[in-house]
Coordinates of C-alpha atoms in Angstrom, one line a residue:
Chain A
X18 CA 3.0 -62.8 -14.6
X19 CA 5.4 -61.0 -12.5
X20 CA 7.5 -58.1 -14.1
X21 CA 8.9 -54.9 -13.1
X22 CA 8.1 -51.3 -14.2
X23 CA 11.1 -48.7 -13.9
X24 CA 11.2 -45.0 -14.4
X25 CA 14.8 -44.2 -14.3
X26 CA 15.6 -40.4 -14.3
X27 CA 18.6 -38.3 -13.8
X28 CA 18.1 -38.0 -10.1
X29 CA 15.8 -40.9 -9.0
X30 CA 15.2 -44.5 -9.6
X31 CA 11.6 -45.7 -9.2
X32 CA 10.3 -49.2 -9.6
X33 CA 6.9 -50.9 -9.3
X34 CA 6.7 -54.7 -8.8
X35 CA 3.8 -55.8 -10.9
X36 CA 1.6 -58.9 -11.2
X37 CA 0.0 -58.6 -14.6
X38 CA -1.5 -55.0 -14.5
X39 CA -1.6 -54.8 -10.7
X40 CA 1.0 -52.9 -8.6
X41 CA 2.3 -55.1 -5.8
X42 CA 5.1 -52.8 -4.5
X43 CA 6.3 -49.3 -5.3
X44 CA 10.0 -48.6 -4.6
X45 CA 12.4 -45.8 -5.1
X46 CA 16.0 -44.8 -4.5
X47 CA 18.4 -41.9 -5.2
X48 CA 20.3 -44.0 -7.6
X49 CA 19.5 -41.7 -10.5
X50 CA 21.3 -42.1 -13.9
X51 CA 23.2 -39.0 -13.0
X52 CA 25.0 -40.5 -10.1
X53 CA 26.0 -43.8 -11.9
X54 CA 28.8 -45.1 -14.0
X55 CA 27.9 -47.7 -16.6
X56 CA 28.7 -50.7 -14.4
X57 CA 26.6 -49.2 -11.6
X58 CA 23.2 -49.7 -13.2
X59 CA 22.6 -53.4 -12.6
X60 CA 23.8 -53.2 -8.9
X61 CA 21.6 -50.2 -8.4
X62 CA 18.7 -52.0 -9.8
X63 CA 19.4 -55.1 -7.8
X64 CA 19.5 -53.1 -4.6
X65 CA 16.2 -51.6 -5.1
X66 CA 14.3 -54.8 -6.6
X67 CA 16.5 -57.7 -5.8
X68 CA 14.1 -59.1 -3.0
X69 CA 11.5 -59.3 -5.6
X70 CA 13.3 -61.5 -8.0
X71 CA 12.8 -65.3 -7.8
X72 CA 15.8 -67.8 -8.4
X73 CA 15.3 -70.0 -11.4
X74 CA 12.9 -67.6 -13.1
X75 CA 13.5 -64.7 -15.3
X76 CA 11.7 -61.3 -14.5
X77 CA 11.1 -58.8 -17.3
X78 CA 12.1 -55.2 -16.3
X79 CA 10.8 -52.4 -18.6
X80 CA 12.6 -49.1 -18.2
X81 CA 12.1 -45.7 -19.5
X82 CA 14.0 -42.3 -18.9
X83 CA 17.5 -41.1 -18.8
X84 CA 18.8 -44.7 -18.2
X85 CA 18.7 -44.9 -22.0
X86 CA 20.8 -41.8 -22.6
X87 CA 24.3 -41.9 -24.1
X88 CA 25.6 -41.7 -20.6
X89 CA 23.2 -44.1 -19.2
X90 CA 23.3 -48.0 -18.9
X91 CA 23.1 -48.5 -22.7
X92 CA 22.0 -46.1 -25.3
X93 CA 18.6 -46.3 -26.7
X94 CA 18.8 -44.2 -29.8
X95 CA 16.0 -41.5 -30.1
X96 CA 13.0 -42.2 -32.3
X97 CA 12.4 -39.3 -34.5
X98 CA 8.9 -37.4 -34.7
X99 CA 6.5 -37.7 -36.3
X100 CA 6.0 -41.1 -34.8
X101 CA 3.9 -43.0 -32.3
X102 CA 5.7 -43.2 -29.0
X103 CA 8.4 -46.0 -28.9
X104 CA 7.1 -49.5 -27.9
X105 CA 8.9 -52.6 -26.8
X106 CA 10.0 -53.7 -30.2
X107 CA 12.1 -50.5 -30.3
X108 CA 13.7 -51.2 -26.8
X109 CA 17.4 -52.2 -26.3
X110 CA 18.5 -54.7 -23.8
X111 CA 21.9 -54.3 -21.7
X112 CA 23.6 -57.5 -20.9
X113 CA 23.0 -58.5 -17.3
X114 CA 25.2 -60.5 -15.0
X115 CA 22.3 -61.7 -13.0
X116 CA 20.4 -64.5 -14.8
X117 CA 17.2 -63.5 -13.1
X118 CA 17.0 -60.0 -14.9
X119 CA 15.9 -59.4 -18.6
X120 CA 16.0 -55.7 -18.9
X121 CA 14.4 -53.6 -21.8
X122 CA 15.0 -49.9 -22.1
X123 CA 12.7 -47.7 -24.1
X124 CA 14.1 -45.0 -26.3
X125 CA 13.4 -41.4 -26.1
X126 CA 12.0 -39.2 -29.0
X127 CA 13.8 -36.4 -30.9
X128 CA 13.0 -33.7 -33.3
X129 CA 15.5 -32.3 -35.9
X130 CA 14.1 -28.8 -36.3
X131 CA 13.6 -27.1 -33.9
X132 CA 16.2 -29.3 -32.3
X133 CA 14.5 -31.1 -29.3
X134 CA 14.6 -34.4 -27.1
X135 CA 12.6 -36.2 -24.5
X136 CA 13.4 -39.3 -22.4
X137 CA 10.7 -40.5 -20.2
X138 CA 7.8 -38.2 -21.3
X139 CA 7.4 -40.3 -24.4
X140 CA 6.2 -43.1 -22.2
X141 CA 3.8 -40.9 -20.2
X142 CA 2.4 -39.9 -23.7
X143 CA 2.2 -43.6 -24.6
X144 CA 0.4 -44.2 -21.4
X145 CA -2.0 -41.2 -22.2
X146 CA -2.8 -42.5 -25.6
X147 CA -3.5 -46.1 -24.0
X148 CA -6.1 -44.5 -21.8
X149 CA -7.4 -42.1 -24.4
X150 CA -6.7 -43.7 -27.9
X151 CA -8.8 -41.1 -29.8
X152 CA -7.1 -38.1 -28.3
X153 CA -6.3 -35.5 -30.9
X154 CA -4.8 -32.1 -29.7
X155 CA -1.9 -31.0 -27.4
X156 CA -0.3 -32.5 -24.3
X157 CA 1.4 -30.4 -21.8
X158 CA 3.8 -32.1 -19.5
X159 CA 4.9 -29.5 -16.8
X160 CA 8.1 -30.1 -14.9
X161 CA 11.8 -29.3 -14.7
X162 CA 11.9 -29.5 -18.4
X163 CA 8.3 -28.9 -19.5
X164 CA 7.1 -30.5 -22.7
X165 CA 4.4 -29.5 -25.2
X166 CA 3.5 -32.2 -27.6
X167 CA 1.1 -32.0 -30.7
X168 CA -0.6 -35.4 -30.9
X169 CA -2.6 -36.6 -33.8
X170 CA -3.8 -40.0 -34.9
X171 CA -1.8 -41.8 -32.3
X172 CA 1.5 -40.0 -33.2
X173 CA 3.6 -37.2 -31.8
X174 CA 3.7 -34.8 -34.5
X175 CA 6.0 -32.2 -33.0
X176 CA 7.2 -31.0 -29.6
X177 CA 8.9 -28.3 -27.6
X178 CA 10.8 -28.3 -24.3
X179 CA 10.9 -25.3 -21.8
X180 CA 13.4 -25.1 -19.1
X181 CA 10.7 -23.5 -16.7
X182 CA 11.2 -25.8 -13.8
X183 CA 15.0 -25.7 -13.9
X184 CA 14.9 -22.0 -14.2
X185 CA 12.7 -21.7 -11.2
X186 CA 15.0 -23.8 -9.2
X187 CA 18.1 -21.9 -10.2
X188 CA 16.7 -18.6 -9.6
X189 CA 15.0 -19.4 -6.2
X190 CA 17.9 -21.3 -4.7
X191 CA 21.1 -20.1 -6.4
X192 CA 20.5 -16.5 -7.5
X193 CA 20.5 -13.2 -5.7
X194 CA 16.7 -14.0 -5.5
X195 CA 17.3 -16.7 -3.0
X196 CA 17.1 -14.0 -0.3
X197 CA 13.6 -13.1 -1.4
X198 CA 11.9 -16.6 -2.4
X199 CA 11.0 -19.0 0.3
X200 CA 10.6 -22.7 0.0
X201 CA 6.8 -22.5 0.5
X202 CA 3.9 -20.1 0.7
X203 CA 1.7 -19.1 -2.2
X204 CA -0.7 -16.4 -3.4
X205 CA -3.1 -17.2 -6.1
X206 CA -3.8 -13.7 -7.3
X207 CA 0.0 -12.9 -7.5
X208 CA 0.6 -16.0 -9.6
X209 CA -2.3 -15.2 -11.9
X210 CA -1.3 -11.6 -12.4
X211 CA 2.3 -12.5 -13.1
X212 CA 1.1 -15.0 -15.7
X213 CA -0.8 -12.4 -17.5
X214 CA 2.0 -9.7 -17.2
X215 CA 4.6 -12.2 -18.7
X216 CA 2.3 -13.3 -21.5
X217 CA 1.6 -9.8 -22.7
X218 CA 5.1 -8.5 -22.1
X219 CA 7.5 -11.4 -22.1
X220 CA 10.6 -9.5 -22.4
X221 CA 9.9 -7.6 -19.2
X222 CA 10.4 -10.7 -17.1
X223 CA 14.1 -10.3 -17.2
X224 CA 13.6 -6.8 -15.6
X225 CA 10.8 -7.8 -13.3
X226 CA 12.9 -10.7 -11.9
X227 CA 15.4 -8.2 -9.9
X228 CA 12.3 -6.2 -8.7
X229 CA 11.5 -9.3 -6.6
X230 CA 14.7 -8.7 -4.7
X231 CA 14.6 -4.9 -4.9
X232 CA 11.0 -4.5 -3.6
X233 CA 11.9 -6.3 -0.5
X234 CA 14.8 -3.8 0.1
X235 CA 13.0 -0.5 -0.8
X236 CA 9.7 -1.4 0.9
X237 CA 8.2 -4.8 1.8
X238 CA 7.3 -7.8 -0.3
X239 CA 5.3 -10.8 1.2
X240 CA 7.6 -13.9 0.5
X241 CA 4.5 -15.8 -0.5
X242 CA 3.7 -13.2 -3.1
X243 CA 7.3 -13.1 -4.4
X244 CA 7.3 -16.9 -4.6
X245 CA 4.1 -17.0 -6.5
X246 CA 5.2 -14.2 -8.7
X247 CA 8.3 -15.7 -9.6
X248 CA 6.5 -18.9 -10.7
X249 CA 3.9 -17.0 -12.5
X250 CA 6.5 -15.1 -14.6
X251 CA 8.3 -18.2 -15.7
X252 CA 5.0 -20.0 -16.5
X253 CA 3.8 -17.0 -18.3
X254 CA 6.9 -16.8 -20.3
X255 CA 6.2 -20.6 -21.2
X256 CA 2.8 -20.0 -22.2
X257 CA 3.5 -17.1 -24.3
X258 CA 6.1 -19.2 -26.2
X259 CA 3.9 -22.3 -26.4
X260 CA 1.0 -20.2 -27.7
X261 CA 1.0 -21.9 -31.0
X262 CA 0.5 -25.3 -29.2
X263 CA -2.4 -24.4 -27.1
X264 CA -4.3 -21.5 -28.8
X265 CA -7.7 -23.0 -30.1
X266 CA -6.6 -26.6 -29.2
X267 CA -7.8 -29.5 -27.2
X268 CA -5.3 -29.4 -24.3
X269 CA -4.6 -32.1 -21.7
X270 CA -2.2 -31.8 -18.8
X271 CA 0.0 -34.8 -17.7
X272 CA 1.6 -33.7 -14.4
X273 CA 1.7 -34.0 -10.6
X274 CA -1.0 -32.5 -8.4
X275 CA 0.1 -29.0 -7.4
X276 CA 2.1 -27.9 -10.6
X277 CA -0.5 -29.5 -12.9
X278 CA -3.2 -27.4 -11.0
X279 CA -1.3 -24.2 -11.5
X280 CA -0.9 -24.7 -15.1
X281 CA -4.5 -25.6 -15.4
X282 CA -5.4 -22.2 -13.7
X283 CA -3.2 -20.3 -15.9
X284 CA -4.6 -21.9 -19.0
X285 CA -8.2 -21.3 -17.7
X286 CA -7.2 -17.6 -17.6
X287 CA -6.5 -17.7 -21.4
X288 CA -9.9 -19.5 -21.8
X289 CA -8.4 -22.9 -22.2
X290 CA -10.0 -25.8 -20.3
X291 CA -7.5 -28.6 -20.0
X292 CA -8.2 -32.1 -19.0
X293 CA -5.8 -33.2 -16.1
X294 CA -4.2 -36.6 -15.7
X295 CA -1.6 -37.8 -13.2
X296 CA 2.0 -38.1 -14.4
X297 CA 2.9 -41.2 -12.5
X298 CA -0.2 -42.9 -13.5
X299 CA 0.5 -42.3 -17.2
X300 CA 4.2 -43.5 -16.7
X301 CA 2.8 -46.7 -15.4
X302 CA 0.3 -47.1 -18.0
X303 CA 2.9 -46.4 -20.8
X304 CA 5.2 -49.2 -19.1
X305 CA 2.4 -51.5 -19.0
X306 CA 1.6 -51.1 -22.6
X307 CA 5.3 -51.7 -23.5
X308 CA 5.1 -54.8 -21.3
X309 CA 2.0 -56.1 -23.1
X310 CA 3.5 -55.4 -26.6
X311 CA 6.8 -57.2 -25.3
X312 CA 4.7 -60.2 -24.2
X313 CA 2.8 -60.3 -27.4
X314 CA 5.8 -60.1 -29.5
X315 CA 7.6 -62.9 -27.7
Chain B
X7 CA 47.6 14.1 0.0
X8 CA 47.4 10.4 0.3
X9 CA 44.0 8.6 0.3
X10 CA 42.5 5.3 -0.6
X11 CA 39.8 4.5 -3.1
X12 CA 37.9 1.3 -2.6
X13 CA 35.3 -0.6 -4.7
X14 CA 34.0 -3.3 -2.2
X15 CA 31.7 -5.6 -4.1
X16 CA 30.0 -8.9 -3.0
X17 CA 32.8 -11.1 -4.2
X18 CA 35.9 -8.9 -4.4
X19 CA 37.8 -6.1 -2.6
X20 CA 39.5 -3.7 -4.8
X21 CA 41.7 -0.7 -3.6
X22 CA 43.7 2.0 -5.2
X23 CA 46.3 3.9 -3.1
X24 CA 46.1 7.5 -4.3
X25 CA 48.5 10.5 -4.2
X26 CA 45.9 13.3 -5.1
X27 CA 44.6 12.1 -8.4
X28 CA 47.4 9.6 -9.1
X29 CA 47.2 5.9 -8.6
X30 CA 50.3 4.7 -6.6
X31 CA 49.3 1.1 -6.2
X32 CA 46.3 -1.0 -7.3
X33 CA 45.5 -3.9 -4.8
X34 CA 42.8 -6.5 -4.7
X35 CA 41.6 -9.5 -2.6
X36 CA 38.8 -12.0 -2.5
X37 CA 37.6 -10.5 0.8
X38 CA 34.1 -9.6 -0.8
X39 CA 31.2 -8.2 1.4
X40 CA 29.5 -11.6 0.9
X41 CA 32.4 -13.4 2.7
X42 CA 32.6 -11.2 5.7
X43 CA 30.8 -10.7 9.1
X44 CA 30.4 -7.1 10.4
X45 CA 33.6 -7.3 12.4
X46 CA 35.5 -8.7 9.5
X47 CA 35.6 -5.5 7.3
X48 CA 38.2 -3.4 9.2
X49 CA 40.7 -6.5 9.2
X50 CA 40.1 -7.3 5.7
X51 CA 40.8 -3.7 4.7
X52 CA 44.0 -3.6 6.8
X53 CA 45.2 -6.9 5.3
X54 CA 45.0 -5.3 1.8
X55 CA 46.1 -1.7 2.4
X56 CA 47.8 -1.7 5.8
X57 CA 51.3 -1.4 4.3
X58 CA 50.3 1.7 2.9
X59 CA 49.1 3.5 6.0
X60 CA 51.4 5.8 8.0
X61 CA 51.7 5.9 11.8
X62 CA 50.6 9.2 13.2
X63 CA 48.5 10.3 10.2
X64 CA 44.9 9.5 9.3
X65 CA 44.3 8.3 5.7
X66 CA 40.9 8.9 4.2
X67 CA 39.3 5.8 2.6
X68 CA 36.4 6.4 0.3
X69 CA 34.4 3.2 -0.3
X70 CA 31.5 2.2 -2.7
X71 CA 29.5 -0.9 -3.3
X72 CA 28.0 -3.6 -1.3
X73 CA 30.0 -2.6 1.7
X74 CA 27.2 -0.1 2.4
X75 CA 24.4 -2.8 2.2
X76 CA 22.4 -3.8 5.3
X77 CA 24.6 -6.9 5.6
X78 CA 27.8 -4.9 5.1
X79 CA 30.1 -3.0 7.4
X80 CA 27.6 -0.3 8.1
X81 CA 24.5 0.5 6.1
X82 CA 24.5 3.5 3.9
X83 CA 20.8 4.1 3.1
X84 CA 19.9 4.3 -0.6
X85 CA 19.4 7.7 -2.2
X86 CA 16.2 7.7 -3.9
X87 CA 15.9 8.6 -7.6
X88 CA 15.6 11.2 -9.1
X89 CA 18.7 12.7 -7.6
X90 CA 22.3 13.3 -8.5
X91 CA 24.6 10.4 -7.5
X92 CA 25.5 10.3 -3.9
X93 CA 28.5 12.4 -2.9
X94 CA 30.7 12.6 0.2
X95 CA 28.3 14.5 2.1
X96 CA 25.8 11.5 2.0
X97 CA 28.5 8.9 3.0
X98 CA 28.4 7.2 6.4
X99 CA 31.5 6.3 8.5
X100 CA 32.0 3.2 10.5
X101 CA 33.9 3.4 13.8
X102 CA 37.5 2.0 13.3
X103 CA 39.8 0.6 15.8
X104 CA 42.8 1.6 13.9
X105 CA 43.4 5.4 14.3
X106 CA 45.1 5.6 11.0
X107 CA 41.8 5.0 9.2
X108 CA 39.0 7.4 8.4
X109 CA 36.4 5.4 6.3
X110 CA 33.6 7.1 4.3
X111 CA 31.1 4.6 2.6
X112 CA 29.0 6.1 -0.3
X113 CA 25.3 4.9 -0.4
X114 CA 23.6 3.4 -3.4
X115 CA 20.5 4.5 -5.2
X116 CA 16.9 3.1 -5.1
X117 CA 13.8 3.6 -7.1
X118 CA 10.3 3.0 -5.6
X119 CA 8.4 1.9 -8.8
X120 CA 9.4 -0.2 -10.5
X121 CA 11.4 -1.3 -7.4
X122 CA 15.0 -1.2 -8.1
X123 CA 18.3 -0.6 -6.4
X124 CA 22.0 -0.2 -7.2
X125 CA 25.2 -0.2 -5.2
X126 CA 28.5 0.6 -6.9
X127 CA 27.1 1.7 -10.3
X128 CA 25.9 5.1 -8.8
X129 CA 29.8 5.7 -8.3
X130 CA 30.5 4.8 -11.9
X131 CA 27.6 7.1 -12.9
X132 CA 29.2 9.9 -10.9
X133 CA 32.5 9.2 -12.5
X134 CA 31.0 9.4 -15.9
X135 CA 29.3 12.7 -15.1
X136 CA 32.5 14.1 -13.8
X137 CA 34.1 13.2 -17.2
X138 CA 31.1 14.3 -19.3
X139 CA 29.3 16.8 -17.2
X140 CA 27.0 17.9 -20.1
X141 CA 25.8 14.4 -20.9
X142 CA 22.1 13.9 -21.4
X143 CA 20.8 10.5 -22.2
X144 CA 21.0 6.8 -21.2
X145 CA 23.8 5.0 -19.6
X146 CA 24.0 1.2 -20.0
X147 CA 26.3 -0.6 -17.5
X148 CA 26.5 -4.4 -18.5
X149 CA 27.4 -7.0 -15.9
X150 CA 26.1 -9.5 -13.5
X151 CA 23.2 -7.2 -12.9
X152 CA 23.3 -4.9 -15.8
X153 CA 21.8 -1.5 -15.2
X154 CA 20.2 1.1 -17.7
X155 CA 20.0 4.7 -16.2
X156 CA 18.3 7.7 -17.6
X157 CA 20.4 10.7 -17.1
X158 CA 19.3 14.4 -17.3
X159 CA 20.6 17.6 -16.0
X160 CA 23.3 15.6 -14.0
X161 CA 20.6 13.5 -12.3
X162 CA 19.7 9.8 -12.5
X163 CA 16.0 10.2 -13.5
X164 CA 15.2 6.4 -13.5
X165 CA 16.8 3.0 -13.9
X166 CA 16.3 -0.6 -14.4
X167 CA 18.2 -3.7 -13.5
X168 CA 18.5 -6.9 -15.7
X169 CA 19.9 -10.1 -14.4
X170 CA 21.5 -11.0 -17.6
X171 CA 25.0 -11.8 -16.4
X172 CA 23.8 -13.9 -13.5
X173 CA 21.3 -15.8 -15.8
X174 CA 24.3 -16.6 -18.1
X175 CA 26.4 -17.8 -15.3
X176 CA 23.7 -20.0 -13.8
X177 CA 22.5 -21.5 -17.2
X178 CA 26.1 -22.0 -18.6
X179 CA 27.5 -23.5 -15.4
X180 CA 24.7 -24.9 -13.2
X181 CA 21.9 -26.0 -15.6
X182 CA 21.6 -28.9 -18.2
X183 CA 23.2 -26.6 -20.6
X184 CA 26.6 -26.9 -18.9
X185 CA 27.3 -29.8 -21.0
X186 CA 26.9 -27.7 -24.1
X187 CA 28.4 -24.3 -23.2
X188 CA 32.1 -24.1 -23.0
X189 CA 34.2 -21.4 -21.0
X190 CA 35.5 -19.9 -24.2
X191 CA 35.1 -19.7 -27.8
X192 CA 32.9 -17.1 -29.6
X193 CA 31.1 -16.7 -33.0
X194 CA 30.1 -13.1 -33.9
X195 CA 27.5 -14.1 -36.5
X196 CA 25.7 -16.5 -34.0
X197 CA 25.8 -13.9 -31.4
X198 CA 24.2 -11.1 -33.6
X199 CA 21.6 -13.6 -34.9
X200 CA 20.6 -14.6 -31.5
X201 CA 20.2 -11.0 -30.4
X202 CA 18.0 -10.3 -33.3
X203 CA 15.8 -13.5 -32.8
X204 CA 15.4 -12.7 -29.0
X205 CA 14.5 -9.1 -29.6
X206 CA 11.8 -9.9 -32.2
X207 CA 10.5 -12.9 -30.2
X208 CA 11.6 -12.5 -26.7
X209 CA 9.0 -15.3 -25.4
X210 CA 11.0 -17.9 -27.6
X211 CA 14.0 -17.7 -25.6
X212 CA 12.7 -20.0 -23.0
X213 CA 12.2 -22.7 -25.6
X214 CA 15.4 -21.9 -27.6
X215 CA 17.5 -22.5 -24.4
X216 CA 16.8 -26.1 -24.4
X217 CA 17.6 -26.4 -28.1
X218 CA 21.2 -25.5 -27.4
X219 CA 21.4 -28.8 -25.5
X220 CA 19.1 -30.7 -28.0
X221 CA 21.0 -29.7 -31.1
X222 CA 24.2 -31.2 -29.8
X223 CA 22.3 -34.5 -29.3
X224 CA 20.4 -34.9 -32.4
X225 CA 23.1 -33.4 -34.7
X226 CA 26.1 -31.2 -33.9
X227 CA 26.5 -27.8 -32.6
X228 CA 29.8 -26.0 -32.5
X229 CA 30.5 -25.1 -28.7
X230 CA 31.7 -21.6 -29.7
X231 CA 28.4 -21.0 -31.6
X232 CA 26.5 -22.5 -28.7
X233 CA 28.2 -20.1 -26.2
X234 CA 27.7 -16.9 -28.4
X235 CA 24.2 -17.9 -29.0
X236 CA 23.2 -18.3 -25.3
X237 CA 24.9 -14.8 -24.7
X238 CA 23.0 -13.4 -27.6
X239 CA 19.7 -14.8 -26.4
X240 CA 20.1 -13.2 -22.9
X241 CA 21.5 -9.8 -24.3
X242 CA 18.7 -9.8 -26.8
X243 CA 16.0 -10.2 -24.1
X244 CA 17.6 -7.3 -22.2
X245 CA 17.6 -5.0 -25.2
X246 CA 14.1 -5.9 -25.9
X247 CA 13.0 -4.9 -22.3
X248 CA 15.3 -2.0 -22.2
X249 CA 14.0 -0.6 -25.4
X250 CA 12.3 2.4 -23.9
X251 CA 15.7 3.3 -22.5
X252 CA 17.7 3.2 -25.7
X253 CA 15.3 3.8 -28.6
X254 CA 16.1 7.2 -30.1
X255 CA 18.4 8.2 -27.3
X256 CA 22.0 9.2 -26.7
X257 CA 23.5 6.0 -25.4
X258 CA 26.8 5.5 -23.6
X259 CA 28.2 2.2 -22.3
X260 CA 30.2 1.9 -19.1
X261 CA 31.7 -1.6 -18.9
X262 CA 34.8 -3.7 -19.3
X263 CA 36.3 -4.4 -22.7
X264 CA 34.9 -7.5 -24.2
X265 CA 31.4 -7.3 -22.7
X266 CA 31.0 -3.7 -23.6
X267 CA 32.2 -4.4 -27.0
X268 CA 29.3 -7.0 -27.4
X269 CA 26.6 -4.7 -26.2
X270 CA 28.1 -2.1 -28.5
X271 CA 27.7 -4.4 -31.5
X272 CA 24.2 -5.5 -30.4
X273 CA 23.2 -1.8 -30.1
X274 CA 24.8 -0.9 -33.5
X275 CA 22.7 -3.6 -35.1
X276 CA 19.6 -1.7 -33.8
X277 CA 21.0 1.6 -35.4
X278 CA 22.3 2.8 -32.1
X279 CA 25.9 4.2 -31.8
X280 CA 27.0 4.0 -28.2
X281 CA 30.0 5.9 -26.7
X282 CA 32.1 3.4 -24.8
X283 CA 33.8 4.1 -21.5
X284 CA 35.7 1.9 -19.1
X285 CA 34.0 0.8 -15.8
X286 CA 37.1 0.7 -13.8
X287 CA 38.1 4.2 -14.9
X288 CA 34.7 5.5 -14.2
X289 CA 34.6 3.9 -10.6
X290 CA 37.9 5.6 -9.9
X291 CA 36.6 8.9 -11.3
X292 CA 33.5 8.7 -9.1
X293 CA 35.7 8.0 -6.0
X294 CA 38.0 10.8 -6.8
X295 CA 35.1 13.2 -7.3
X296 CA 33.8 12.0 -3.8
X297 CA 37.3 12.5 -2.2
X298 CA 37.4 16.1 -3.6
X299 CA 33.9 16.8 -2.3
X300 CA 35.0 15.4 1.0
X301 CA 38.3 17.5 1.2
X302 CA 36.2 20.7 0.2
X303 CA 33.5 19.9 2.7
X304 CA 36.2 19.4 5.5

C-alpha cells in the first residue's frame, strides 16, 4: 500500500513516498512551518508530493514535527510525559480540499516541570523504540535544540531541552565572534579540551567566549581551533547540565553523522560509551510505526 | 579653550563640544565605526561637529573607542596590562584634510592571558580614577560586553570581558525565545531569583533558557517575569564567573542607570555593596583628563 511519511519542521519539509515499508522517493523543500500561513500547508504538501498521488484513490500522509504546533496546519495538543511516544490514535487530521489526501499529524510531547516541549523528536524516539523495544536508559538527540530523554519500559519518563545548536549558530554567525569563527575547519584536541573545561567550570564559558575574539586580536588563533573550541564550550555546558541524565546510564545517540560523532567523543571522554543511531532513519521508523498502527486501527 | 570630546563606538558616534571643562553642546549620530570605511571617518566627524569649528583656528578632538581599532580610522595599538589607562601621550593622530581639525585617538588596553581587549572602557576607567584617584579594588562596567577590571595603585592589573549584553540581545530578539521575551516589563523578584539560581548552578542556564519558551506553551508565563528571568540568568552566569573579581573586594559600578541598578541589586544579594557611577560622566572625565595631559604635553 502506498502512503507518504512527512517530517515537517520549522525550516524544512521532507517527505518519503512509501510502498509498505520501502522508500520509493525522498523529497524535500524549504516550505517549513515557519514560512507558511494556515492555508499554505496543503498547497505546500501538494507541490512536493502531488505527482505521487493517484486520482480516484486516497493516500495516507503521516506527519510529525512543527506542522502540529499552534501556529502550524492544525494544532496537535502535546501528550504529557510520562507516556509512551504518541501513536496514530493520538493524531489529528486537518480538512483537505484535495480528495486524494488523508493527512494525520502526530502530536509532540510536553513536561509540566521543568517546563519543556518537543515536536518531532518524539517520533524519532518512537522509531528508536520500534528498533530497540527493550531499551532502558537515556536518549540524546543533538541538534538546534538538543533533547535528553529518560526512557523506561517503553515510556518517555522525563526530558530536557538545551539550546546548544541555536546558541552556536547565533554566536558564530551573528555575534562579535563571527569575525573569529569560520564555516568549516576542525581541531579534535581543541574540541575535547573545551568540553572538559566547560564541564569542570561551566560558568567560565561566558568569559571564555569573548577570548575567542580577543585571542585573534592580541596574538593569533587558528580559525579551526576557534571553531572547535566554541563548539566544545557549548557541548560541554550541555553535558554539565545533563549530567543527571547520562551519569551511570545506558546512553544512545540519535543524530546525524558529524554532530553525533562529536557528542559520542565528548561522552567517551567522560567514560560513557553511547550507541549511535541515525536521526533520519529513526524518524522514518517512527512514522512507519504510526502508519502501521493507523492501518491496524482502521 | 575650545575642544571636542568624542566617544566613537561600533554603532554610535557621540561628541561633546567643550569650553575648558564645561560642556557647551552634546551631539550624536549613527555614524558608528562599524558603518564607516577608512575615508568615511573625517566626513562623519565634520557632519556632526562641523558647525562648531572655527575658520583659522585648530580645534583639538580627543577620541576613544572603536575608532582606534584595526578596522577604524587609524589603528591605536592596545596598551598591555598591567598599566595605567592610556593617556594623550599614547594617542595616535590621523591625517585630516580639514585644517581646523587636530584629532587624537586614545588606544584601548589588552591582556595576553587570558586573552582580552577593551576599547572605550579604558577611558571610563581613566575618568573614574580622575574622580577617585585613591581607589583600590574592582570596577564593573556592565554592557554589551561587560568588563570587570582589577585596579590597584592607579593601574589596571587585569580584566575580563563577558558577552552578557550581546547574549541577551541575541536570545531575546533572534532566537526561539523572541516569542517569549517582550521589549519591556520587569519583575524584581524573578530577576533576583534567576541570578541566585544561575550563580549556584551555572550549567543549568543552558537548560533553563528553553524553559522560558516551554513554560509559555505548557502553562502560562508572565512576559515581564520571562524578561527579568532571562536577564537574571545571564547576569548570574557573569557574577558566577567573575566571582574571583568581586568576592571580598571593594567594588564600584560604572554604567548607565537601569542596568547599573540591576547589577547593584544582584551584587547586594551577594553581600557586596557597590559604589555606583555614571558611565557617560566617566567617559567625559576620562576624555577631559586626556585633553589636559595633551595641553600640558604641548
